[in-house]
PDB file of C-alpha atoms in Angstrom:
ATOM      1  CA  MET A 298     -41.313 150.870 -34.096  1.00 76.00           C
ATOM      2  CA  PRO A 299     -38.765 148.321 -33.690  1.00 88.00           C
ATOM      3  CA  LYS A 300     -37.096 146.830 -36.872  1.00 95.00           C
ATOM      4  CA  LYS A 301     -37.245 143.273 -37.827  1.00 97.00           C
ATOM      5  CA  GLU A 302     -34.734 141.204 -39.158  1.00 97.00           C
ATOM      6  CA  CYS A 303     -35.382 139.537 -42.829  1.00 98.00           C
ATOM      7  CA  GLU A 304     -34.509 135.805 -42.390  1.00 98.00           C
ATOM      8  CA  ILE A 305     -33.202 135.681 -45.919  1.00 97.00           C
ATOM      9  CA  CYS A 306     -30.853 138.793 -46.307  1.00 97.00           C
ATOM     10  CA  GLY A 307     -30.314 139.560 -42.645  1.00 97.00           C
ATOM     11  CA  GLU A 308     -31.188 143.195 -43.032  1.00 97.00           C
ATOM     12  CA  LEU A 309     -33.337 144.972 -40.268  1.00 98.00           C
ATOM     13  CA  VAL A 310     -36.474 146.496 -42.036  1.00 97.00           C
ATOM     14  CA  ASP A 311     -39.920 147.962 -40.849  1.00 97.00           C
ATOM     15  CA  LYS A 312     -41.808 145.195 -41.853  1.00 97.00           C
ATOM     16  CA  VAL A 313     -41.303 141.461 -42.792  1.00 98.00           C
ATOM     17  CA  TYR A 314     -43.838 138.943 -44.415  1.00 98.00           C
ATOM     18  CA  LYS A 315     -44.155 135.203 -43.332  1.00 98.00           C
ATOM     19  CA  CYS A 316     -43.819 132.646 -46.166  1.00 97.00           C
ATOM     20  CA  LYS A 317     -47.044 130.807 -46.591  1.00 97.00           C
ATOM     21  CA  VAL A 318     -45.201 127.632 -47.349  1.00 96.00           C
ATOM     22  CA  CYS A 319     -41.970 127.464 -45.208  1.00 97.00           C
ATOM     23  CA  GLY A 320     -42.585 130.156 -42.519  1.00 97.00           C
ATOM     24  CA  THR A 321     -39.445 132.188 -43.298  1.00 97.00           C
ATOM     25  CA  LEU A 322     -39.624 135.745 -42.512  1.00 98.00           C
ATOM     26  CA  PHE A 323     -38.637 138.016 -45.262  1.00 98.00           C
ATOM     27  CA  CYS A 324     -38.538 141.677 -46.471  1.00 98.00           C
ATOM     28  CA  GLU A 325     -40.110 142.992 -49.866  1.00 96.00           C
ATOM     29  CA  GLU A 326     -36.673 142.509 -51.431  1.00 97.00           C
ATOM     30  CA  CYS A 327     -36.395 138.909 -50.467  1.00 97.00           C
ATOM     31  CA  GLY A 328     -39.705 137.476 -51.736  1.00 97.00           C
ATOM     32  CA  SER A 329     -43.267 138.122 -53.416  1.00 96.00           C
ATOM     33  CA  VAL A 330     -45.209 140.060 -51.178  1.00 96.00           C
ATOM     34  CA  GLU A 331     -48.273 139.560 -53.111  1.00 95.00           C
ATOM     35  CA  ASP A 332     -47.738 135.743 -53.362  1.00 94.00           C
ATOM     36  CA  LYS A 333     -46.464 135.708 -49.679  1.00 96.00           C
ATOM     37  CA  LEU A 334     -43.369 133.474 -50.869  1.00 97.00           C
ATOM     38  CA  CYS A 335     -39.960 133.875 -49.753  1.00 97.00           C
ATOM     39  CA  LEU A 336     -37.114 133.772 -52.659  1.00 96.00           C
ATOM     40  CA  THR A 337     -36.426 130.203 -52.052  1.00 95.00           C
ATOM     41  CA  CYS A 338     -40.087 128.921 -52.148  1.00 95.00           C
ATOM     42  CA  LEU A 339     -40.645 131.353 -55.201  1.00 94.00           C
ATOM     43  CA  GLU A 340     -37.721 129.665 -57.049  1.00 93.00           C
ATOM     44  CA  GLU A 341     -38.707 126.269 -56.497  1.00 92.00           C
ATOM     45  CA  GLU A 342     -42.371 127.066 -57.567  1.00 89.00           C
ATOM     46  CA  GLU A 343     -40.974 128.494 -60.695  1.00 87.00           C
ATOM     47  CA  GLU A 344     -38.765 125.291 -61.235  1.00 86.00           C
ATOM     48  CA  GLU A 345     -41.974 123.296 -60.758  1.00 84.00           C
ATOM     49  CA  GLU A 346     -43.808 125.295 -63.365  1.00 82.00           C
ATOM     50  CA  GLU A 347     -40.846 124.766 -65.715  1.00 79.00           C
ATOM     51  CA  ASP A 348     -40.838 121.134 -65.401  1.00 75.00           C
ATOM     52  CA  TRP A 349     -44.378 120.827 -65.826  1.00 79.00           C
ATOM     53  CA  GLU A 350     -44.064 122.889 -69.135  1.00 76.00           C
ATOM     54  CA  GLU A 351     -41.390 120.614 -70.435  1.00 77.00           C
ATOM     55  CA  GLU A 352     -43.318 117.372 -69.659  1.00 77.00           C
ATOM     56  CA  GLU A 353     -46.519 119.038 -71.353  1.00 78.00           C
ATOM     57  CA  ASN A 354     -44.326 119.975 -74.543  1.00 76.00           C
ATOM     58  CA  LEU A 355     -43.037 116.454 -74.476  1.00 74.00           C
ATOM     59  CA  GLU A 356     -46.219 114.835 -74.539  1.00 75.00           C
ATOM     60  CA  GLU A 357     -47.457 117.036 -77.235  1.00 74.00           C
ATOM     61  CA  GLU A 358     -44.369 116.139 -79.510  1.00 72.00           C
ATOM     62  CA  ARG A 359     -45.177 112.368 -78.658  1.00 74.00           C
ATOM     63  CA  GLU A 360     -48.815 112.916 -79.719  1.00 72.00           C
ATOM     64  CA  ASP A 361     -47.650 114.757 -83.134  1.00 68.00           C
ATOM     65  CA  GLU A 362     -45.212 111.828 -83.805  1.00 69.00           C
ATOM     66  CA  ASP A 363     -47.936 109.340 -83.322  1.00 67.00           C
ATOM     67  CA  TRP A 364     -50.034 111.210 -86.223  1.00 61.00           C
ATOM     68  CA  VAL A 365     -47.039 110.713 -88.645  1.00 54.00           C
TER      69      VAL A 365
END
């Protein structure tokens, strides 16, 4: 079985996975096999979640200030 190249780290591996967002082929070390996300898209998704949580916390703080 021929080895395939991970587009993230450049290593030749037995199996690569295709990112469902950007289509990059990645090895199990360079992304989430379960989520089918490469490291780049995984990091972007985490940043978006953090931004969303920060916005939600700010809204809660504003609501608390309105009650005072």
